[in-house]
mmCIF file of C-alpha atoms in Angstrom:
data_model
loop_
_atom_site.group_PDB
_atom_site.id
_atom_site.type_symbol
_atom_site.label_atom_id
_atom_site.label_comp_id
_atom_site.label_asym_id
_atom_site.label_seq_id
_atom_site.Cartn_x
_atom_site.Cartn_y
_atom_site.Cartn_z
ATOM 1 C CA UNK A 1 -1.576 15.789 13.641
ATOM 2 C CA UNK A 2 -3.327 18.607 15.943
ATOM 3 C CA UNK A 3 -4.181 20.568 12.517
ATOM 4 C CA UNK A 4 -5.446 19.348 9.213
ATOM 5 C CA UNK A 5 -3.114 20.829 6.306
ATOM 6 C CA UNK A 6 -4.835 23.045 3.809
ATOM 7 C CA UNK A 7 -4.163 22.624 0.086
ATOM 8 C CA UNK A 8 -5.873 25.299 -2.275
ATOM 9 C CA UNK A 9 -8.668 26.071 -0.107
ATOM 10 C CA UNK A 10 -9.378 21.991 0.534
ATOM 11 C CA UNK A 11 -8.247 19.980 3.336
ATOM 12 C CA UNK A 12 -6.098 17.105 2.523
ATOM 13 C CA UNK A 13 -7.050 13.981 3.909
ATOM 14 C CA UNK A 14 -4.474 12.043 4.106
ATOM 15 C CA UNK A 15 -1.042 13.099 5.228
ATOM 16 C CA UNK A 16 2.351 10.936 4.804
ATOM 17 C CA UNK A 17 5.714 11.067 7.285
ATOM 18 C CA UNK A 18 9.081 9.540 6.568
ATOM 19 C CA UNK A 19 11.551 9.027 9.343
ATOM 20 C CA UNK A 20 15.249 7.681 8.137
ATOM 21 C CA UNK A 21 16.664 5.291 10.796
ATOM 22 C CA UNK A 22 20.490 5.532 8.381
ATOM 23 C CA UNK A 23 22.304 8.033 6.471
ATOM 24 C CA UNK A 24 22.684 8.619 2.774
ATOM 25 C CA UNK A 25 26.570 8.015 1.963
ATOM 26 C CA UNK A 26 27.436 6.651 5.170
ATOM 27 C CA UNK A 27 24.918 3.830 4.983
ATOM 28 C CA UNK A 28 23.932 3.389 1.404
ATOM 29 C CA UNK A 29 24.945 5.181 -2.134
ATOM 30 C CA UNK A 30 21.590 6.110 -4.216
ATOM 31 C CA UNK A 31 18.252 6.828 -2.567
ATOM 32 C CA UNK A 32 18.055 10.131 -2.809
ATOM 33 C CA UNK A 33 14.625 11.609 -2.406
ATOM 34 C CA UNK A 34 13.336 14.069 -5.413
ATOM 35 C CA UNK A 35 9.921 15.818 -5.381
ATOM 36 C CA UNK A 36 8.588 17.086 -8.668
ATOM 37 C CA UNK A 37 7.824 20.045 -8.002
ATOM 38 C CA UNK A 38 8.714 22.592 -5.379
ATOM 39 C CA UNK A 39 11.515 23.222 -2.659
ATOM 40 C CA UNK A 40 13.419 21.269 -1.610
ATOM 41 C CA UNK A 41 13.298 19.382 -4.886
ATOM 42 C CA UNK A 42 16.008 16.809 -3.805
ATOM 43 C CA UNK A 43 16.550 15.402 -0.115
ATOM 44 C CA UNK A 44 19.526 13.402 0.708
ATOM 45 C CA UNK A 45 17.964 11.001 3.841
ATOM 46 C CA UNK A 46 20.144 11.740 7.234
ATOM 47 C CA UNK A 47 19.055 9.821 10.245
ATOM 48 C CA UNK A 48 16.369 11.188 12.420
ATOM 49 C CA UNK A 49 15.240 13.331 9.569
ATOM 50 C CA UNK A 50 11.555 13.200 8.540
ATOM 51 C CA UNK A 51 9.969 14.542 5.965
ATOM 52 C CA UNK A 52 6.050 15.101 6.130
ATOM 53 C CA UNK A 53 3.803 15.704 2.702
ATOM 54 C CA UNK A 54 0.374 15.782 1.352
ATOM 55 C CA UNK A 55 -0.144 12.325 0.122
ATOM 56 C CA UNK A 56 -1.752 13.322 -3.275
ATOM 57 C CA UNK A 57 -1.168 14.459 -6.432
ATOM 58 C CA UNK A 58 0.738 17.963 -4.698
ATOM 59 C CA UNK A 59 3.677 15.939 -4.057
ATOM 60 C CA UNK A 60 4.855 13.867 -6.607
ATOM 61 C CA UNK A 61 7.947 12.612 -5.623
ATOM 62 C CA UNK A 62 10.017 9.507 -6.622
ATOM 63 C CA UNK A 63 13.406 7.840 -4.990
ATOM 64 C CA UNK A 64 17.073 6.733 -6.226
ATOM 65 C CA UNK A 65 17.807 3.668 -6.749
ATOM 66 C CA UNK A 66 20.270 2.010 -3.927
ATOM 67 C CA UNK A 67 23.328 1.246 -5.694
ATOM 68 C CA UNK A 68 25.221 -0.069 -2.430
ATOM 69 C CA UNK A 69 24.298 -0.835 1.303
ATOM 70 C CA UNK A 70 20.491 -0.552 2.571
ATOM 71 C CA UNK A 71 18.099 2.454 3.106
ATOM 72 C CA UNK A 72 16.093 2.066 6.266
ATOM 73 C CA UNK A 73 13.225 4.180 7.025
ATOM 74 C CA UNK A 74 10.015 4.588 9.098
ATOM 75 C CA UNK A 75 6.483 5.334 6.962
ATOM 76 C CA UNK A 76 3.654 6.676 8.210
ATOM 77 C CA UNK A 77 0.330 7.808 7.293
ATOM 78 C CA UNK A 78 -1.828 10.482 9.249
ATOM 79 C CA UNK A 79 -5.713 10.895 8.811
ATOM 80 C CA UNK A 80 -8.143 12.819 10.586
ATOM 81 C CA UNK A 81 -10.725 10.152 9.478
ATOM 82 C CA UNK A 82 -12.276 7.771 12.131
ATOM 83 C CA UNK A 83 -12.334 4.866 9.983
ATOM 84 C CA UNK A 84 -8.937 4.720 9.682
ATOM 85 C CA UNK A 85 -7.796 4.662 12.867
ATOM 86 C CA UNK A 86 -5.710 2.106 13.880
ATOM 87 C CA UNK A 87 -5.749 1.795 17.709
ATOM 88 C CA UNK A 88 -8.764 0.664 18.280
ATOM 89 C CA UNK A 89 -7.803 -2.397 15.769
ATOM 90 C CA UNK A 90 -4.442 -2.850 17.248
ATOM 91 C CA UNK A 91 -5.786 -3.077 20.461
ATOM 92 C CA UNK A 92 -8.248 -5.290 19.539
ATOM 93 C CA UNK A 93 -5.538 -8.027 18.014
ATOM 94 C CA UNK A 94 -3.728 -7.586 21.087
ATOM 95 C CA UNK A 95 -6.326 -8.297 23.351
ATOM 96 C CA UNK A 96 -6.944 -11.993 21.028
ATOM 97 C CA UNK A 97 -3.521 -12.552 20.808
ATOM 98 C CA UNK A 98 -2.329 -12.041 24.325
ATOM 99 C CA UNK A 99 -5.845 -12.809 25.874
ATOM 100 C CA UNK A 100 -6.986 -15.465 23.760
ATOM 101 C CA UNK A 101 -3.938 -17.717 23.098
ATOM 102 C CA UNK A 102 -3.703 -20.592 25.661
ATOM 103 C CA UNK A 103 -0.640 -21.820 23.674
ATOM 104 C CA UNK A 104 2.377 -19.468 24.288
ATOM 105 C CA UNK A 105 4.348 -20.324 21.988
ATOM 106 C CA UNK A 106 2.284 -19.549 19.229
ATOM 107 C CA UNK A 107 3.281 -15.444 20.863
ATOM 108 C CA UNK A 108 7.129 -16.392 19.835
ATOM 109 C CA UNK A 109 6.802 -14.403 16.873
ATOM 110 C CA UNK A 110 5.350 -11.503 15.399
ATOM 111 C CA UNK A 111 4.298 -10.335 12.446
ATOM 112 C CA UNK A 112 1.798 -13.038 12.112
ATOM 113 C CA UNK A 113 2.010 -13.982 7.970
ATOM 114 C CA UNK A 114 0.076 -12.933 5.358
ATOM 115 C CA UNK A 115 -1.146 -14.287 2.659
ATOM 116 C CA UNK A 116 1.256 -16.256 0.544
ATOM 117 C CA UNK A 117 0.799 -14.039 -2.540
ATOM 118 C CA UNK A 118 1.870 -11.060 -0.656
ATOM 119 C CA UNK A 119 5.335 -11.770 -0.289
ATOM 120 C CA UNK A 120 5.602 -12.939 -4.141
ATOM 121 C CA UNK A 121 7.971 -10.828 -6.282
ATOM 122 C CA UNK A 122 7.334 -9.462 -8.558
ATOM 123 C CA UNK A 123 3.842 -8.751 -7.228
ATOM 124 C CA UNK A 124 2.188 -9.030 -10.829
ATOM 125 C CA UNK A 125 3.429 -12.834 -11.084
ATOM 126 C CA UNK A 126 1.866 -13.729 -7.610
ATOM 127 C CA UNK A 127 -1.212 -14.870 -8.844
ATOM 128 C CA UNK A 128 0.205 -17.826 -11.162
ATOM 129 C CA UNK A 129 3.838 -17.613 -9.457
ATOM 130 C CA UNK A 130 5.025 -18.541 -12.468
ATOM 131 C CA UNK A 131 8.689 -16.854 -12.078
ATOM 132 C CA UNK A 132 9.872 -14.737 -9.892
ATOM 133 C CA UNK A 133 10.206 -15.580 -5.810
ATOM 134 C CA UNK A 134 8.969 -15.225 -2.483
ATOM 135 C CA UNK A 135 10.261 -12.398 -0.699
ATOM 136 C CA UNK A 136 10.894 -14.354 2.514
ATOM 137 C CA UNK A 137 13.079 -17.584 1.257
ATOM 138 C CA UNK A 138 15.489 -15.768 -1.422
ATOM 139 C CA UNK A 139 16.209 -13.017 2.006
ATOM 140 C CA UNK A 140 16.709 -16.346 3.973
ATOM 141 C CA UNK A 141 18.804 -17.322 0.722
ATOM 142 C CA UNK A 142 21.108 -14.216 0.679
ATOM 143 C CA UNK A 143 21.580 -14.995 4.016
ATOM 144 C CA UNK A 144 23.276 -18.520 3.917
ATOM 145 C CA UNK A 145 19.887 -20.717 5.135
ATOM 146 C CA UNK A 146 17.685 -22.909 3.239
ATOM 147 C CA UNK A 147 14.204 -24.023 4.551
ATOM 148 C CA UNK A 148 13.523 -27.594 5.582
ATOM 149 C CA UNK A 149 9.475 -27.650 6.024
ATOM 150 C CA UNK A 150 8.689 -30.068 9.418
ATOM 151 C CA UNK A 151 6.063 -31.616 7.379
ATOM 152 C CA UNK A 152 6.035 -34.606 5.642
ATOM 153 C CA UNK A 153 6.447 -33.275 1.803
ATOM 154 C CA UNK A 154 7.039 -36.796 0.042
ATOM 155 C CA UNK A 155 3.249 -36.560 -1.428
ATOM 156 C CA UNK A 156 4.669 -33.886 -3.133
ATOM 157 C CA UNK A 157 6.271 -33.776 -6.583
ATOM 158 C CA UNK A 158 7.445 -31.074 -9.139
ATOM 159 C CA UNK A 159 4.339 -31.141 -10.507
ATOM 160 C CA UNK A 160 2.610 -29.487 -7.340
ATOM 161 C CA UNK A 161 1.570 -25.900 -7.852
ATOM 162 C CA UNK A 162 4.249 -23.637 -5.986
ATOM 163 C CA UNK A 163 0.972 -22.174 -4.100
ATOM 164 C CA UNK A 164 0.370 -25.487 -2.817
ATOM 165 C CA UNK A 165 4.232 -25.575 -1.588
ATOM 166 C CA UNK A 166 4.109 -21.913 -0.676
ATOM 167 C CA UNK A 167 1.446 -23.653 2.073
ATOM 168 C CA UNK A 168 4.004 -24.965 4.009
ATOM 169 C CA UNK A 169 5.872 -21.998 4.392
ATOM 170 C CA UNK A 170 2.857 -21.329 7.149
ATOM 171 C CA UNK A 171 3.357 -24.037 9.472
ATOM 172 C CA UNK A 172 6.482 -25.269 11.171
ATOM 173 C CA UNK A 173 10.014 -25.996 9.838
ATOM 174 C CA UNK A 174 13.822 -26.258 10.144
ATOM 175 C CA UNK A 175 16.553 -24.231 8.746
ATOM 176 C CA UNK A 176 19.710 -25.656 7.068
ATOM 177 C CA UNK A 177 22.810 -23.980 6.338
ATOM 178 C CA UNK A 178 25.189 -26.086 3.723
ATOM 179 C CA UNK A 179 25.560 -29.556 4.752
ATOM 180 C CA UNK A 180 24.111 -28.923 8.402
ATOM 181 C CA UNK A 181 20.597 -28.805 9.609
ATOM 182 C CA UNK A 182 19.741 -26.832 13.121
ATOM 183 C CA UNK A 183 16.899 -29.409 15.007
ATOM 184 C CA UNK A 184 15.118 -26.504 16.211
ATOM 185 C CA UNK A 185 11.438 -26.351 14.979
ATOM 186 C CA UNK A 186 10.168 -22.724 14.101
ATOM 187 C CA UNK A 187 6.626 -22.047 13.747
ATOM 188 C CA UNK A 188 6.863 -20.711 10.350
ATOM 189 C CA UNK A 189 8.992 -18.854 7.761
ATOM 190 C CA UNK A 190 8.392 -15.466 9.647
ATOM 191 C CA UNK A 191 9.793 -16.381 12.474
ATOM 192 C CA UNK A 192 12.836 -18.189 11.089
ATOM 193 C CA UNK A 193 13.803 -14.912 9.159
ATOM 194 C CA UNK A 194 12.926 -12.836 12.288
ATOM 195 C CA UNK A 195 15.605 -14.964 14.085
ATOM 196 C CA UNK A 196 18.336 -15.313 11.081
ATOM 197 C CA UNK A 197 17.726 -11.230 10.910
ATOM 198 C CA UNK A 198 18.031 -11.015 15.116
ATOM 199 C CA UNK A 199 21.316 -13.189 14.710
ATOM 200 C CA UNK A 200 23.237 -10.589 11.913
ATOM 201 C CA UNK A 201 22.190 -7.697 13.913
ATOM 202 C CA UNK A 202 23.213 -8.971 16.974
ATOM 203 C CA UNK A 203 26.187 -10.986 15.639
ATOM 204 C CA UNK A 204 29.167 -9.549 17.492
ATOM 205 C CA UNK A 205 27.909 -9.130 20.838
ATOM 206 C CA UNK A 206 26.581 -13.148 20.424
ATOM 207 C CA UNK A 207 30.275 -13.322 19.315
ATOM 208 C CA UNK A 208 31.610 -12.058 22.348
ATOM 209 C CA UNK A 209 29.104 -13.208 24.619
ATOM 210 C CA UNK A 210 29.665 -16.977 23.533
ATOM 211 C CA UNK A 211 33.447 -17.087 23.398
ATOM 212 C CA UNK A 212 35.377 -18.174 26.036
ATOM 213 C CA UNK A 213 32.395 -19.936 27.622
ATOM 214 C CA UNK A 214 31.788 -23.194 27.614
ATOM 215 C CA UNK A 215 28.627 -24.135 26.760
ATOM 216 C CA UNK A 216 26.251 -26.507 28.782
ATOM 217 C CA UNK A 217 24.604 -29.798 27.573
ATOM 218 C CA UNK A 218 21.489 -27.468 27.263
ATOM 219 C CA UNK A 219 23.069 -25.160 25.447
ATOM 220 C CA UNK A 220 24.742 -27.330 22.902
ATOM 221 C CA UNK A 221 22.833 -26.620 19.456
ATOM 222 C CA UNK A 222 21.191 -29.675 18.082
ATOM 223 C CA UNK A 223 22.649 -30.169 14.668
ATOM 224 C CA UNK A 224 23.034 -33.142 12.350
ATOM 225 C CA UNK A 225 24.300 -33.981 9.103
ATOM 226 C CA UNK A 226 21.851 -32.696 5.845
ATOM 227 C CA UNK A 227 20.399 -36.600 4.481
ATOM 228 C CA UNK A 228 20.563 -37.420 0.295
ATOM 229 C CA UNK A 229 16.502 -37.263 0.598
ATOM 230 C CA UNK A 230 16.510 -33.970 2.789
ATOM 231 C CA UNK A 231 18.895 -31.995 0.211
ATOM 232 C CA UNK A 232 17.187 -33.355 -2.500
ATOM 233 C CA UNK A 233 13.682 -32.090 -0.908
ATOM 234 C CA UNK A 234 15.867 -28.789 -0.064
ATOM 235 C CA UNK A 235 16.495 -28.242 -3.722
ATOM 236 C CA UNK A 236 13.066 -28.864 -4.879
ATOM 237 C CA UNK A 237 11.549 -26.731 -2.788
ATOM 238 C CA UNK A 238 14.081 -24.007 -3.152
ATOM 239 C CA UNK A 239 13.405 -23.949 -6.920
ATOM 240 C CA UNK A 240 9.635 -23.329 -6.353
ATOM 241 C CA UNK A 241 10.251 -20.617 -4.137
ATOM 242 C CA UNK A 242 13.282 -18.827 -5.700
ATOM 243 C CA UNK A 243 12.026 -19.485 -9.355
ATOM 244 C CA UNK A 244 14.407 -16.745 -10.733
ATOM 245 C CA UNK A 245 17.134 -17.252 -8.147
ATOM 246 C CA UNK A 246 19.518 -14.379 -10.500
ATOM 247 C CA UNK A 247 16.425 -11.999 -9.758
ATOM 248 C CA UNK A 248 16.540 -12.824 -6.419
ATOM 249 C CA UNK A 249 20.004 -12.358 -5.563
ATOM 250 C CA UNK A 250 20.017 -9.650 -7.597
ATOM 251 C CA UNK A 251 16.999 -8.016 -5.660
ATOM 252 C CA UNK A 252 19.092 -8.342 -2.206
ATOM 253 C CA UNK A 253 22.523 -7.685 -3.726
ATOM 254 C CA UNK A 254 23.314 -5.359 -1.215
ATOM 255 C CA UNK A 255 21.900 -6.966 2.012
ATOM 256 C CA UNK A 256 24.820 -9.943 1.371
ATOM 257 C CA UNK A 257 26.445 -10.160 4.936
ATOM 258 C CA UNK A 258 30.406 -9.497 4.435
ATOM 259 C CA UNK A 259 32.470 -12.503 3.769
ATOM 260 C CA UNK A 260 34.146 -12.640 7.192
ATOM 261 C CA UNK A 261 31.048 -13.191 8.981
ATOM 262 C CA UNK A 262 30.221 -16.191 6.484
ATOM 263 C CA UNK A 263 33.317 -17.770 7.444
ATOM 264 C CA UNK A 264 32.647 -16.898 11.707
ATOM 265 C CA UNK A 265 29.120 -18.355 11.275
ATOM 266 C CA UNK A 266 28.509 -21.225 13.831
ATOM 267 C CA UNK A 267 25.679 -23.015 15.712
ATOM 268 C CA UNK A 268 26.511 -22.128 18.962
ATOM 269 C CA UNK A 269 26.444 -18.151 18.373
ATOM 270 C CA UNK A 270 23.512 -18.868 16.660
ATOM 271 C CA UNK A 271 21.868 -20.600 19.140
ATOM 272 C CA UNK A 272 22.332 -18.047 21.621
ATOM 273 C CA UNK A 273 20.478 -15.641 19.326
ATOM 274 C CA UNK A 274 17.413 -18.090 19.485
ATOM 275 C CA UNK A 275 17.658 -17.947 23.339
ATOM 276 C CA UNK A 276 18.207 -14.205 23.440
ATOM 277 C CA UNK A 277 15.357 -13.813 20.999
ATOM 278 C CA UNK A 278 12.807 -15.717 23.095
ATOM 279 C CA UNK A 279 13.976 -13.348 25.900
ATOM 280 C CA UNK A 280 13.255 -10.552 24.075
ATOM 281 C CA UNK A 281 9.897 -11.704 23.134
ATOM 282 C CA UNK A 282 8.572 -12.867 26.777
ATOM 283 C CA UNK A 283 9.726 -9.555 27.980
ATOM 284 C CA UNK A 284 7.817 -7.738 24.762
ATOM 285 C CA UNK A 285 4.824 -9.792 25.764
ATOM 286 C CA UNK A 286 4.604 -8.884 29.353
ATOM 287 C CA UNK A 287 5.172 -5.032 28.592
ATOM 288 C CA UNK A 288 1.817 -5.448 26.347
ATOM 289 C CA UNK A 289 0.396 -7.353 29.041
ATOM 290 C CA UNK A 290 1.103 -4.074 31.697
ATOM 291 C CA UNK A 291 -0.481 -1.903 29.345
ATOM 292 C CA UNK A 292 -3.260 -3.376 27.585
ATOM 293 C CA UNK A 293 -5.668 -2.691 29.918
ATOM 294 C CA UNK A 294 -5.061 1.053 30.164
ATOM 295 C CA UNK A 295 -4.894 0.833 26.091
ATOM 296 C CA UNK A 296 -8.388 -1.324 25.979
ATOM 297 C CA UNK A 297 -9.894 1.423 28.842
ATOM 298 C CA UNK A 298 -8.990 5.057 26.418
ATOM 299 C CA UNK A 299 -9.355 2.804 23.068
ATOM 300 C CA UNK A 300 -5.960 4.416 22.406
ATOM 301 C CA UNK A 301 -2.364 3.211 22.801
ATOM 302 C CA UNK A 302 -0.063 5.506 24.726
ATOM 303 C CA UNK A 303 3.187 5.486 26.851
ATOM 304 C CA UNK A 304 1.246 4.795 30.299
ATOM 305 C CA UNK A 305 3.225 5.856 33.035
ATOM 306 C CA UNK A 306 5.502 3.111 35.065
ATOM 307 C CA UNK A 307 3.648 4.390 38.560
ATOM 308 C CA UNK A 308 0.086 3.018 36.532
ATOM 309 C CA UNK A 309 1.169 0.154 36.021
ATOM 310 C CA UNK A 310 0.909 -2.730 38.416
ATOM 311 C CA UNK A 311 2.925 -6.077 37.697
#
């Protein structure tokens, strides 16, 4: 912000900006925004609004709950305090990631997971993840997929702590949908939901794209029949992540895709959502590539103009 705002003589220090990427009542029912005190008092979110407040006790403000469809929206904090600026940190990760990384794959996906405790819910139960469920599988859930880890999980029994399972959520695995298992590895949970996500945005231009075509021995999707031992280890592991499965589907009740696309689901489209994906990412990575040297130069990250940039 080019000016620090001034609250009863003292300058606030931290300053907070929502941006709503969908529209109350033509998106989602609920979520209205109320402050406590002051004008406006209620907001009803409209995409491309944003809303910028003091971050303190000024602006109390609290939120409807979404009764139907899903309220998306863009947070961010401003602070004309050094220490928390994030450039310089950013830039920093990039230049390990895209630098540092011999293995390219391991640039396939982004976010790169947190600790397993952080995507526990609810968050007071993630330190003995007793009940509840992890964020990640019951979205996966709601979403028709179950989670086949790529290692070797016969050591383990019920009696393993679901911290110890949560473990395997970090390295690679395979998703399943019913009775079918897809052979392609992912590198970890985040990027299996980033792709499941990438396939239900992009479902009916994958739809269109892949009809009528006929697809290529390369292009065939490598799926085989669930085994008794796989759906057993399926089950197991889905009732250490999704401990309170009614919370769970409760919690995502209104991200369920529509029934129609259940019944349209198949391998093939989803396939082609992997392979659009990747292209998507290689194309992300080579944009960051262009730029991080201007970034790592001004310890800032700006739009850097195309005539600066040299492929």
């Amino acid at each position: 912000m080019s000016e620090q705002l001034s609250i009863g003589g003292e300058v606030a220090e931290l300053q907070k900006a929502v941006c709503y990427l969908n529209s109350y009542d033509a998106d989602f029912k609920g979520g209205i925004f109320h402050f406590k005190d002051g004008e406006p008092a209620d907001i009803e979110p409209m995409a491309g609004d944003v809303i910028m407040y003091t971050a303190d006790d000024q602006n109390i403000h609290s939120v409807d709950e979404i009764t139907e469809g899903e309220r998306i929206t863009l947070t961010l904090w401003f602070s004309r305090d050094a220490s928390h600026d994030e450039d310089s940190k950013l830039i920093s990760a990039l230049s390990q990631a895209l630098l540092g990384v011999m293995d390219r794959k391991l640039l396939s996906y982004l976010p790169v997971p947190g600790s397993i405790n952080m995507y526990w819910f609810p968050p007071d139960e993630a330190s003995s993840f007793l009940s509840g469920f992890d964020i990640r599988c019951g979205r996966l859930h709601i979403l028709g997929f179950d989670i086949l880890p790529f290692q070797e999980t016969s050591h383990l029994s019920a009696s393993d702590s679901s911290c110890n399972l949560l473990e395997l959520l970090s390295g690679p695995l395979l998703l399943a949908r019913e009775s079918e298992l897809f052979e392609t590895q992912f590198l970890n949970i985040m990027h299996a939901l980033q792709l499941v996500q990438f396939y239900h945005w992009k479902f009916s231009s994958l739809k269109t794209k892949v009809e009528g075509t006929t697809p290529t021995p390369t292009q065939t999707p490598n799926v085989i029949p669930v085994s008794l031992n796989q759906k057993t280890e399926i089950g197991h592991l889905k009732s250490a992540f999704l401990k309170d499965l009614q919370l769970a589907e409760g919690f995502f009740r209104n991200s369920r895709p529509i029934k129609e696309m259940d019944y349209e689901f198949n391998w093939l489209t989803f396939s082609a959502a992997v392979s659009e994906w990747e292209c998507y990412v290689f194309k992300l990575q080579k944009e960051l590539l262009l730029h991080l040297p201007h970034w790592r130069t001004n310890q800032s990250i700006f739009c850097v103009p195309l005539g600066h940039v040299e492929e």
